Amino acid sequence: MNHAKHPSAGNPRVSLTGYATASAWAHFGFEYADWFDSRRGRALFLPMHYGCRALRPIAPAAGAFSESLYWRHRWFSAWAEAQAPNLAIEIGAGLSTRGIAHARKHPDMHWVDYDLADMVAARRARLAKHDVPGNYTLEVGDLLGPGLGGALRTSADARVIAMTEGVTDYLDHAEKRRAWRAIAELLARLGGGRYLLEVHPRERIDTFGMPGRLLFDALRRISGRDLREQLCANTDEAIAMLEDCGFTRVRVLPEDELVDAAHAPAPAHRAFVLIEACIQPGPDVARRERAR
Ligand SMILES: C[S@@+](CC[C@H](N)C(=O)[O-])C[C@H]1O[C@@H](n2cnc3c(N)ncnc32)[C@H](O)[C@@H]1O
């Protein structure tokens, strides 16, 4: 079967890129990231990383790509920290250790990571030799399948966040809508909350020229998808789609809300924007909030 044309449900081939980012997080020194570093991950990440470095003098935008992954991961974690959630839900967590680090630092909250079955099994195998905090859970969950997060419960006034890092741009437009609706419905069922994701607008990628095309070609070979075609044309299109899926107050996070953005390598050239989208609390929660 041609996976590029007929990706299987949940697109498990995308999981391969999770090994690459796990090695990126280990390379950049994120907490506990060495737990998930692997030969396979390094074989995917390091050639791209050193290729980007070599490109930087002649193509600064594409050359900053691998370094900008560091900032993406860091900004997601800083956003989660700033939300002070009672419940944090990361979908497509891959081999990221953000949830474990956050749960360990905040024992009074609950962090749940979801991913496809194979990735969860790989993750469990590696976690078996480590001490995982009790307020951290790992579950199988498919953004495109039915009943995502169906077992989750929370108190009515809980602060709930959801995030997908490096996940929805691997989905085509119809799948993005399904995924975003599933997250919107989950947050609505939990009484409202905020969602963070990154979007690579096609118009931004196209300014990277030939090096950008080569990078996307490499990602196409790993993920089995023509990623450029699947991207939103621009941030307006992404925002309109998220609103259509039920989110409100959808906004691109401005530079001054991104921790230490000024120190990011060539941040003006980064390939992605971070978008925050909200599901307002239902009338019951809003009434209780007002009464507090
Ligand atoms: C590029 S990796 C990113 C992993 C992690 N978020 C990170 O930044 O290191 C993409 C992840 O999305 C997961 N994924 C792909 N399709 C999914 C789906 N339909 N539902 C849940 N997870 C999915 C893959 O298994 C993989 O772990």
PDB file of N, CA, C and O in Angstrom, residues 197-253:
ATOM      1  N   LEU A 197      -0.869  24.355  20.374  1.00  0.00           N
ATOM      2  CA  LEU A 197      -0.310  23.568  19.265  1.00  0.00           C
ATOM      3  C   LEU A 197       0.622  24.471  18.469  1.00  0.00           C
ATOM      4  O   LEU A 197       0.586  25.698  18.651  1.00  0.00           O
ATOM      5  N   GLU A 198       1.456  23.872  17.635  1.00  0.00           N
ATOM      6  CA  GLU A 198       2.246  24.681  16.714  1.00  0.00           C
ATOM      7  C   GLU A 198       1.730  24.441  15.298  1.00  0.00           C
ATOM      8  O   GLU A 198       1.232  23.355  14.988  1.00  0.00           O
ATOM      9  N   VAL A 199       1.817  25.493  14.508  1.00  0.00           N
ATOM     10  CA  VAL A 199       1.388  25.408  13.105  1.00  0.00           C
ATOM     11  C   VAL A 199       2.535  25.923  12.247  1.00  0.00           C
ATOM     12  O   VAL A 199       3.151  26.945  12.580  1.00  0.00           O
ATOM     13  N   HIS A 200       2.843  25.162  11.197  1.00  0.00           N
ATOM     14  CA  HIS A 200       3.861  25.609  10.220  1.00  0.00           C
ATOM     15  C   HIS A 200       3.106  26.149   9.005  1.00  0.00           C
ATOM     16  O   HIS A 200       2.704  25.353   8.145  1.00  0.00           O
ATOM     17  N   PRO A 201       2.875  27.461   8.921  1.00  0.00           N
ATOM     18  CA  PRO A 201       2.133  27.982   7.772  1.00  0.00           C
ATOM     19  C   PRO A 201       2.940  27.755   6.482  1.00  0.00           C
ATOM     20  O   PRO A 201       4.141  28.020   6.456  1.00  0.00           O
ATOM     21  N   ARG A 202       2.243  27.273   5.462  1.00  0.00           N
ATOM     22  CA  ARG A 202       2.955  26.962   4.209  1.00  0.00           C
ATOM     23  C   ARG A 202       3.662  28.195   3.656  1.00  0.00           C
ATOM     24  O   ARG A 202       4.774  28.107   3.139  1.00  0.00           O
ATOM     25  N   GLU A 203       3.017  29.364   3.807  1.00  0.00           N
ATOM     26  CA  GLU A 203       3.633  30.569   3.229  1.00  0.00           C
ATOM     27  C   GLU A 203       4.968  30.885   3.923  1.00  0.00           C
ATOM     28  O   GLU A 203       5.855  31.471   3.328  1.00  0.00           O
ATOM     29  N   ARG A 204       5.095  30.490   5.191  1.00  0.00           N
ATOM     30  CA  ARG A 204       6.363  30.679   5.899  1.00  0.00           C
ATOM     31  C   ARG A 204       7.421  29.696   5.393  1.00  0.00           C
ATOM     32  O   ARG A 204       8.574  30.060   5.154  1.00  0.00           O
ATOM     33  N   ILE A 205       6.998  28.441   5.232  1.00  0.00           N
ATOM     34  CA  ILE A 205       7.932  27.408   4.766  1.00  0.00           C
ATOM     35  C   ILE A 205       8.453  27.773   3.377  1.00  0.00           C
ATOM     36  O   ILE A 205       9.634  27.586   3.072  1.00  0.00           O
ATOM     37  N   ASP A 206       7.575  28.337   2.561  1.00  0.00           N
ATOM     38  CA  ASP A 206       7.976  28.644   1.188  1.00  0.00           C
ATOM     39  C   ASP A 206       9.033  29.740   1.120  1.00  0.00           C
ATOM     40  O   ASP A 206       9.784  29.823   0.143  1.00  0.00           O
ATOM     41  N   THR A 207       9.116  30.555   2.174  1.00  0.00           N
ATOM     42  CA  THR A 207      10.173  31.580   2.160  1.00  0.00           C
ATOM     43  C   THR A 207      11.546  30.940   2.395  1.00  0.00           C
ATOM     44  O   THR A 207      12.567  31.599   2.232  1.00  0.00           O
ATOM     45  N   PHE A 208      11.587  29.660   2.797  1.00  0.00           N
ATOM     46  CA  PHE A 208      12.864  28.986   3.061  1.00  0.00           C
ATOM     47  C   PHE A 208      13.543  28.525   1.768  1.00  0.00           C
ATOM     48  O   PHE A 208      14.680  28.056   1.803  1.00  0.00           O
ATOM     49  N   GLY A 209      12.809  28.585   0.647  1.00  0.00           N
ATOM     50  CA  GLY A 209      13.398  28.240  -0.647  1.00  0.00           C
ATOM     51  C   GLY A 209      13.803  26.769  -0.733  1.00  0.00           C
ATOM     52  O   GLY A 209      13.229  25.899  -0.073  1.00  0.00           O
ATOM     53  N   MET A 210      14.837  26.510  -1.529  1.00  0.00           N
ATOM     54  CA  MET A 210      15.273  25.130  -1.798  1.00  0.00           C
ATOM     55  C   MET A 210      15.626  24.356  -0.516  1.00  0.00           C
ATOM     56  O   MET A 210      15.193  23.200  -0.348  1.00  0.00           O
ATOM     57  N   PRO A 211      16.378  24.948   0.458  1.00  0.00           N
ATOM     58  CA  PRO A 211      16.690  24.173   1.669  1.00  0.00           C
ATOM     59  C   PRO A 211      15.421  23.726   2.397  1.00  0.00           C
ATOM     60  O   PRO A 211      15.356  22.618   2.919  1.00  0.00           O
ATOM     61  N   GLY A 212      14.388  24.585   2.398  1.00  0.00           N
ATOM     62  CA  GLY A 212      13.122  24.209   3.029  1.00  0.00           C
ATOM     63  C   GLY A 212      12.493  23.033   2.308  1.00  0.00           C
ATOM     64  O   GLY A 212      11.960  22.104   2.933  1.00  0.00           O
ATOM     65  N   ARG A 213      12.595  23.037   0.976  1.00  0.00           N
ATOM     66  CA  ARG A 213      12.003  21.933   0.197  1.00  0.00           C
ATOM     67  C   ARG A 213      12.738  20.626   0.491  1.00  0.00           C
ATOM     68  O   ARG A 213      12.127  19.575   0.621  1.00  0.00           O
ATOM     69  N   LEU A 214      14.079  20.742   0.636  1.00  0.00           N
ATOM     70  CA  LEU A 214      14.867  19.526   0.929  1.00  0.00           C
ATOM     71  C   LEU A 214      14.493  18.954   2.305  1.00  0.00           C
ATOM     72  O   LEU A 214      14.343  17.745   2.473  1.00  0.00           O
ATOM     73  N   LEU A 215      14.294  19.870   3.257  1.00  0.00           N
ATOM     74  CA  LEU A 215      13.922  19.446   4.606  1.00  0.00           C
ATOM     75  C   LEU A 215      12.578  18.722   4.590  1.00  0.00           C
ATOM     76  O   LEU A 215      12.413  17.642   5.186  1.00  0.00           O
ATOM     77  N   PHE A 216      11.621  19.303   3.877  1.00  0.00           N
ATOM     78  CA  PHE A 216      10.289  18.689   3.822  1.00  0.00           C
ATOM     79  C   PHE A 216      10.319  17.378   3.036  1.00  0.00           C
ATOM     80  O   PHE A 216       9.534  16.470   3.303  1.00  0.00           O
ATOM     81  N   ASP A 217      11.249  17.311   2.119  1.00  0.00           N
ATOM     82  CA  ASP A 217      11.395  16.067   1.378  1.00  0.00           C
ATOM     83  C   ASP A 217      11.892  14.969   2.332  1.00  0.00           C
ATOM     84  O   ASP A 217      11.403  13.831   2.301  1.00  0.00           O
ATOM     85  N   ALA A 218      12.832  15.334   3.202  1.00  0.00           N
ATOM     86  CA  ALA A 218      13.339  14.351   4.181  1.00  0.00           C
ATOM     87  C   ALA A 218      12.203  13.927   5.111  1.00  0.00           C
ATOM     88  O   ALA A 218      12.037  12.732   5.398  1.00  0.00           O
ATOM     89  N   LEU A 219      11.404  14.895   5.564  1.00  0.00           N
ATOM     90  CA  LEU A 219      10.294  14.556   6.469  1.00  0.00           C
ATOM     91  C   LEU A 219       9.258  13.690   5.755  1.00  0.00           C
ATOM     92  O   LEU A 219       8.642  12.813   6.357  1.00  0.00           O
ATOM     93  N   ARG A 220       9.091  13.933   4.446  1.00  0.00           N
ATOM     94  CA  ARG A 220       8.142  13.124   3.675  1.00  0.00           C
ATOM     95  C   ARG A 220       8.604  11.670   3.637  1.00  0.00           C
ATOM     96  O   ARG A 220       7.818  10.739   3.796  1.00  0.00           O
ATOM     97  N   ARG A 221       9.947  11.499   3.490  1.00  0.00           N
ATOM     98  CA  ARG A 221      10.458  10.133   3.414  1.00  0.00           C
ATOM     99  C   ARG A 221      10.290   9.411   4.757  1.00  0.00           C
ATOM    100  O   ARG A 221      10.000   8.233   4.810  1.00  0.00           O
ATOM    101  N   ILE A 222      10.449  10.154   5.860  1.00  0.00           N
ATOM    102  CA  ILE A 222      10.296   9.508   7.174  1.00  0.00           C
ATOM    103  C   ILE A 222       8.825   9.225   7.464  1.00  0.00           C
ATOM    104  O   ILE A 222       8.445   8.134   7.887  1.00  0.00           O
ATOM    105  N   SER A 223       7.963  10.225   7.239  1.00  0.00           N
ATOM    106  CA  SER A 223       6.574  10.094   7.703  1.00  0.00           C
ATOM    107  C   SER A 223       5.649   9.466   6.670  1.00  0.00           C
ATOM    108  O   SER A 223       4.536   9.059   6.993  1.00  0.00           O
ATOM    109  N   GLY A 224       6.121   9.368   5.410  1.00  0.00           N
ATOM    110  CA  GLY A 224       5.269   8.816   4.363  1.00  0.00           C
ATOM    111  C   GLY A 224       4.198   9.783   3.915  1.00  0.00           C
ATOM    112  O   GLY A 224       3.177   9.367   3.353  1.00  0.00           O
ATOM    113  N   ARG A 225       4.386  11.062   4.169  1.00  0.00           N
ATOM    114  CA  ARG A 225       3.359  12.038   3.802  1.00  0.00           C
ATOM    115  C   ARG A 225       3.962  13.247   3.099  1.00  0.00           C
ATOM    116  O   ARG A 225       5.073  13.653   3.433  1.00  0.00           O
ATOM    117  N   ASP A 226       3.193  13.832   2.183  1.00  0.00           N
ATOM    118  CA  ASP A 226       3.633  15.082   1.578  1.00  0.00           C
ATOM    119  C   ASP A 226       3.213  16.220   2.509  1.00  0.00           C
ATOM    120  O   ASP A 226       2.122  16.765   2.403  1.00  0.00           O
ATOM    121  N   LEU A 227       4.096  16.520   3.453  1.00  0.00           N
ATOM    122  CA  LEU A 227       3.712  17.433   4.528  1.00  0.00           C
ATOM    123  C   LEU A 227       3.375  18.831   4.034  1.00  0.00           C
ATOM    124  O   LEU A 227       2.450  19.465   4.527  1.00  0.00           O
ATOM    125  N   ARG A 228       4.119  19.312   3.025  1.00  0.00           N
ATOM    126  CA  ARG A 228       3.880  20.682   2.570  1.00  0.00           C
ATOM    127  C   ARG A 228       2.436  20.859   2.111  1.00  0.00           C
ATOM    128  O   ARG A 228       1.776  21.837   2.438  1.00  0.00           O
ATOM    129  N   GLU A 229       1.950  19.858   1.383  1.00  0.00           N
ATOM    130  CA  GLU A 229       0.579  19.925   0.870  1.00  0.00           C
ATOM    131  C   GLU A 229      -0.447  19.947   1.993  1.00  0.00           C
ATOM    132  O   GLU A 229      -1.547  20.446   1.842  1.00  0.00           O
ATOM    133  N   GLN A 230      -0.096  19.351   3.134  1.00  0.00           N
ATOM    134  CA  GLN A 230      -1.056  19.201   4.230  1.00  0.00           C
ATOM    135  C   GLN A 230      -1.130  20.436   5.125  1.00  0.00           C
ATOM    136  O   GLN A 230      -2.017  20.560   5.952  1.00  0.00           O
ATOM    137  N   LEU A 231      -0.124  21.322   4.976  1.00  0.00           N
ATOM    138  CA  LEU A 231      -0.050  22.464   5.894  1.00  0.00           C
ATOM    139  C   LEU A 231      -1.173  23.451   5.639  1.00  0.00           C
ATOM    140  O   LEU A 231      -1.706  23.542   4.520  1.00  0.00           O
ATOM    141  N   CYS A 232      -1.509  24.233   6.659  1.00  0.00           N
ATOM    142  CA  CYS A 232      -2.427  25.360   6.442  1.00  0.00           C
ATOM    143  C   CYS A 232      -1.657  26.406   5.643  1.00  0.00           C
ATOM    144  O   CYS A 232      -0.452  26.608   5.860  1.00  0.00           O
ATOM    145  N   ALA A 233      -2.367  27.070   4.742  1.00  0.00           N
ATOM    146  CA  ALA A 233      -1.690  28.039   3.877  1.00  0.00           C
ATOM    147  C   ALA A 233      -1.079  29.163   4.705  1.00  0.00           C
ATOM    148  O   ALA A 233       0.031  29.619   4.424  1.00  0.00           O
ATOM    149  N   ASN A 234      -1.791  29.578   5.741  1.00  0.00           N
ATOM    150  CA  ASN A 234      -1.303  30.672   6.594  1.00  0.00           C
ATOM    151  C   ASN A 234      -1.976  30.576   7.964  1.00  0.00           C
ATOM    152  O   ASN A 234      -2.829  29.701   8.177  1.00  0.00           O
ATOM    153  N   THR A 235      -1.616  31.480   8.874  1.00  0.00           N
ATOM    154  CA  THR A 235      -2.177  31.382  10.234  1.00  0.00           C
ATOM    155  C   THR A 235      -3.676  31.670  10.228  1.00  0.00           C
ATOM    156  O   THR A 235      -4.414  31.092  11.023  1.00  0.00           O
ATOM    157  N   ASP A 236      -4.133  32.543   9.331  1.00  0.00           N
ATOM    158  CA  ASP A 236      -5.582  32.831   9.287  1.00  0.00           C
ATOM    159  C   ASP A 236      -6.378  31.563   9.001  1.00  0.00           C
ATOM    160  O   ASP A 236      -7.431  31.334   9.590  1.00  0.00           O
ATOM    161  N   GLU A 237      -5.858  30.756   8.084  1.00  0.00           N
ATOM    162  CA  GLU A 237      -6.575  29.523   7.756  1.00  0.00           C
ATOM    163  C   GLU A 237      -6.603  28.582   8.971  1.00  0.00           C
ATOM    164  O   GLU A 237      -7.636  27.974   9.283  1.00  0.00           O
ATOM    165  N   ALA A 238      -5.471  28.477   9.671  1.00  0.00           N
ATOM    166  CA  ALA A 238      -5.425  27.594  10.853  1.00  0.00           C
ATOM    167  C   ALA A 238      -6.406  28.090  11.914  1.00  0.00           C
ATOM    168  O   ALA A 238      -7.147  27.297  12.517  1.00  0.00           O
ATOM    169  N   ILE A 239      -6.420  29.399  12.139  1.00  0.00           N
ATOM    170  CA  ILE A 239      -7.311  29.963  13.169  1.00  0.00           C
ATOM    171  C   ILE A 239      -8.772  29.716  12.790  1.00  0.00           C
ATOM    172  O   ILE A 239      -9.582  29.282  13.624  1.00  0.00           O
ATOM    173  N   ALA A 240      -9.100  29.939  11.511  1.00  0.00           N
ATOM    174  CA  ALA A 240     -10.493  29.723  11.064  1.00  0.00           C
ATOM    175  C   ALA A 240     -10.886  28.252  11.243  1.00  0.00           C
ATOM    176  O   ALA A 240     -12.014  27.947  11.669  1.00  0.00           O
ATOM    177  N   MET A 241      -9.965  27.335  10.946  1.00  0.00           N
ATOM    178  CA  MET A 241     -10.285  25.908  11.104  1.00  0.00           C
ATOM    179  C   MET A 241     -10.500  25.558  12.572  1.00  0.00           C
ATOM    180  O   MET A 241     -11.415  24.815  12.920  1.00  0.00           O
ATOM    181  N   LEU A 242      -9.653  26.107  13.439  1.00  0.00           N
ATOM    182  CA  LEU A 242      -9.801  25.814  14.876  1.00  0.00           C
ATOM    183  C   LEU A 242     -11.136  26.368  15.386  1.00  0.00           C
ATOM    184  O   LEU A 242     -11.836  25.702  16.172  1.00  0.00           O
ATOM    185  N   GLU A 243     -11.498  27.566  14.921  1.00  0.00           N
ATOM    186  CA  GLU A 243     -12.793  28.141  15.345  1.00  0.00           C
ATOM    187  C   GLU A 243     -13.943  27.278  14.848  1.00  0.00           C
ATOM    188  O   GLU A 243     -14.911  27.030  15.562  1.00  0.00           O
ATOM    189  N   ASP A 244     -13.796  26.808  13.635  1.00  0.00           N
ATOM    190  CA  ASP A 244     -14.828  25.951  13.057  1.00  0.00           C
ATOM    191  C   ASP A 244     -14.973  24.639  13.853  1.00  0.00           C
ATOM    192  O   ASP A 244     -16.028  24.017  13.868  1.00  0.00           O
ATOM    193  N   CYS A 245     -13.886  24.234  14.489  1.00  0.00           N
ATOM    194  CA  CYS A 245     -13.910  22.988  15.281  1.00  0.00           C
ATOM    195  C   CYS A 245     -14.424  23.231  16.696  1.00  0.00           C
ATOM    196  O   CYS A 245     -14.445  22.302  17.514  1.00  0.00           O
ATOM    197  N   GLY A 246     -14.788  24.475  17.015  1.00  0.00           N
ATOM    198  CA  GLY A 246     -15.415  24.742  18.313  1.00  0.00           C
ATOM    199  C   GLY A 246     -14.590  25.585  19.266  1.00  0.00           C
ATOM    200  O   GLY A 246     -15.047  25.909  20.358  1.00  0.00           O
ATOM    201  N   PHE A 247     -13.358  25.949  18.884  1.00  0.00           N
ATOM    202  CA  PHE A 247     -12.530  26.758  19.789  1.00  0.00           C
ATOM    203  C   PHE A 247     -12.887  28.238  19.671  1.00  0.00           C
ATOM    204  O   PHE A 247     -13.335  28.703  18.616  1.00  0.00           O
ATOM    205  N   THR A 248     -12.662  28.965  20.773  1.00  0.00           N
ATOM    206  CA  THR A 248     -12.825  30.419  20.737  1.00  0.00           C
ATOM    207  C   THR A 248     -11.510  31.040  21.197  1.00  0.00           C
ATOM    208  O   THR A 248     -10.618  30.338  21.670  1.00  0.00           O
ATOM    209  N   ARG A 249     -11.438  32.358  21.086  1.00  0.00           N
ATOM    210  CA  ARG A 249     -10.234  33.108  21.497  1.00  0.00           C
ATOM    211  C   ARG A 249      -8.966  32.420  20.969  1.00  0.00           C
ATOM    212  O   ARG A 249      -8.005  32.187  21.714  1.00  0.00           O
ATOM    213  N   VAL A 250      -8.999  32.113  19.705  1.00  0.00           N
ATOM    214  CA  VAL A 250      -7.841  31.448  19.082  1.00  0.00           C
ATOM    215  C   VAL A 250      -6.840  32.542  18.702  1.00  0.00           C
ATOM    216  O   VAL A 250      -7.200  33.508  18.023  1.00  0.00           O
ATOM    217  N   ARG A 251      -5.609  32.417  19.162  1.00  0.00           N
ATOM    218  CA  ARG A 251      -4.633  33.477  18.863  1.00  0.00           C
ATOM    219  C   ARG A 251      -3.232  32.911  18.724  1.00  0.00           C
ATOM    220  O   ARG A 251      -2.891  31.905  19.355  1.00  0.00           O
ATOM    221  N   VAL A 252      -2.456  33.609  17.906  1.00  0.00           N
ATOM    222  CA  VAL A 252      -1.028  33.287  17.791  1.00  0.00           C
ATOM    223  C   VAL A 252      -0.353  33.894  19.016  1.00  0.00           C
ATOM    224  O   VAL A 252      -0.559  35.071  19.318  1.00  0.00           O
ATOM    225  N   LEU A 253       0.428  33.113  19.742  1.00  0.00           N
ATOM    226  CA  LEU A 253       1.110  33.681  20.912  1.00  0.00           C
ATOM    227  C   LEU A 253       2.150  34.691  20.432  1.00  0.00           C
ATOM    228  O   LEU A 253       3.010  34.357  19.610  1.00  0.00           O
TER     229      LEU A 253
END
